[in-house]
Amino acid sequence: MKQKEIKETRGKSFMNIKKFFLSMLITILVLVFIGGGLLLAKVMFGTTLSGEISKLLDKNTATEKANILLLGLDKDRIRADVIMVVSLDPEDNDIQVLSIPRDTRVQYPSGRFDKINHAMGYKNPEETIIGLVKEITGMPIHYYCEVNFQGFRDVIDILGGVEYNVPIDMHYDDPYQDLHIHVNKGLQVLDGKDAEGVVRYRATYANGDLGRINLQQDFLRELFAQKLQPQYISKAPALLQAMNEHVTTNFSIAEATKYLGMLKEMSSESLQTHMLPGASKTISGASYYVYNEEETRQMILTSFGYPEEEAEKLEQQSQGE
């Protein structure tokens, strides 16, 4: 795995493909563990982060939830346009996914308000974004993972594409990003390039990012349902080879094996997706996604179980009814 070399730079933001990087990571985990390929897993999950970053990550045990901060970056690591928290629960054998819109308005340690996906342009970017996500959610973060867009395309191709019913004609060209999307409406098998285009497209959605995110969630469910099958076990070596250059994580083989039993029991129904509650607003001429703190607190409590003390009380009350 490559160690991070994050540059402070400017440029257009890439789109928020949160659910699909999850699918890559989880699919690879499932294929590796079901096939017993723990040696291959070591190849993938051997990357370590700097000591300073690791200090910011919370500790957990084999019986506790694992919360992974998952970032999707462009090839130059310009912006964190994919920001999500993936929570693996070995007790309930489920996966809760919280999507954080890239334009979420947050207050940085300097006191300045800015979009959360600008964090990679700040000094100490990893530490900054870990701190911001923990502040927004009130959740501990145990692991950190980065994936880039090329990894998404490669994985889709290795898995033989994904059959998907594209809801609308999608045609868009952006030479600045070298982004060219030309996919027609209808049921078809999408290769990596077209799948990326479909999940990044937002040009004609009336509600912009929200429309795109809804499609991404639907695509994820299809990907998860189609590829969590025994016949894809043989793809594990190729998947690991492809991801070796496109994933940076501290999720080591030692930590990964804690969740072996859980991963064996997963199905497409194991995955639950959530959006950070809030609304789009224009502030001082800039467009932001302003999250609702109270609704976020309630959602984190009921769906993710934090704070743990309050979640335990809530569960006891429900059992007593």
PDB file of C-alpha atoms in Angstrom, residues 7 71 90 98 102 127 145 148 162 170 177 181 202 207 246 248 253 264 268 286 301:
ATOM      1  CA  LYS A   7      -0.874  18.143  -1.266  1.00  0.00           C
ATOM      2  CA  LEU A  71     -12.840   8.730   2.243  1.00  0.00           C
ATOM      3  CA  PRO A  90     -20.486  -8.106  15.153  1.00  0.00           C
ATOM      4  CA  LEU A  98     -23.642   7.259   7.441  1.00  0.00           C
ATOM      5  CA  ARG A 102     -19.283  16.926   0.769  1.00  0.00           C
ATOM      6  CA  GLU A 127      -6.176  14.685  11.703  1.00  0.00           C
ATOM      7  CA  CYS A 145      -9.486   4.239   4.936  1.00  0.00           C
ATOM      8  CA  ASN A 148      -9.592   6.549  -5.183  1.00  0.00           C
ATOM      9  CA  VAL A 162     -23.048  -4.718 -12.636  1.00  0.00           C
ATOM     10  CA  MET A 170     -26.944  10.587 -18.844  1.00  0.00           C
ATOM     11  CA  GLN A 177     -11.950  16.821 -14.939  1.00  0.00           C
ATOM     12  CA  ILE A 181     -20.415  10.446 -19.275  1.00  0.00           C
ATOM     13  CA  ARG A 202     -26.022  14.821 -11.383  1.00  0.00           C
ATOM     14  CA  ASN A 207     -32.428  18.049  -6.486  1.00  0.00           C
ATOM     15  CA  HIS A 246      -5.814   2.343  -4.586  1.00  0.00           C
ATOM     16  CA  THR A 248      -4.708   3.220   2.133  1.00  0.00           C
ATOM     17  CA  ILE A 253      -5.063  -8.274   9.281  1.00  0.00           C
ATOM     18  CA  LYS A 264     -19.596 -14.822   6.840  1.00  0.00           C
ATOM     19  CA  SER A 268     -27.623  -7.638   1.138  1.00  0.00           C
ATOM     20  CA  ALA A 286     -21.854  30.054  -0.933  1.00  0.00           C
ATOM     21  CA  LEU A 301     -28.497   7.148  18.930  1.00  0.00           C
TER      22      LEU A 301
END
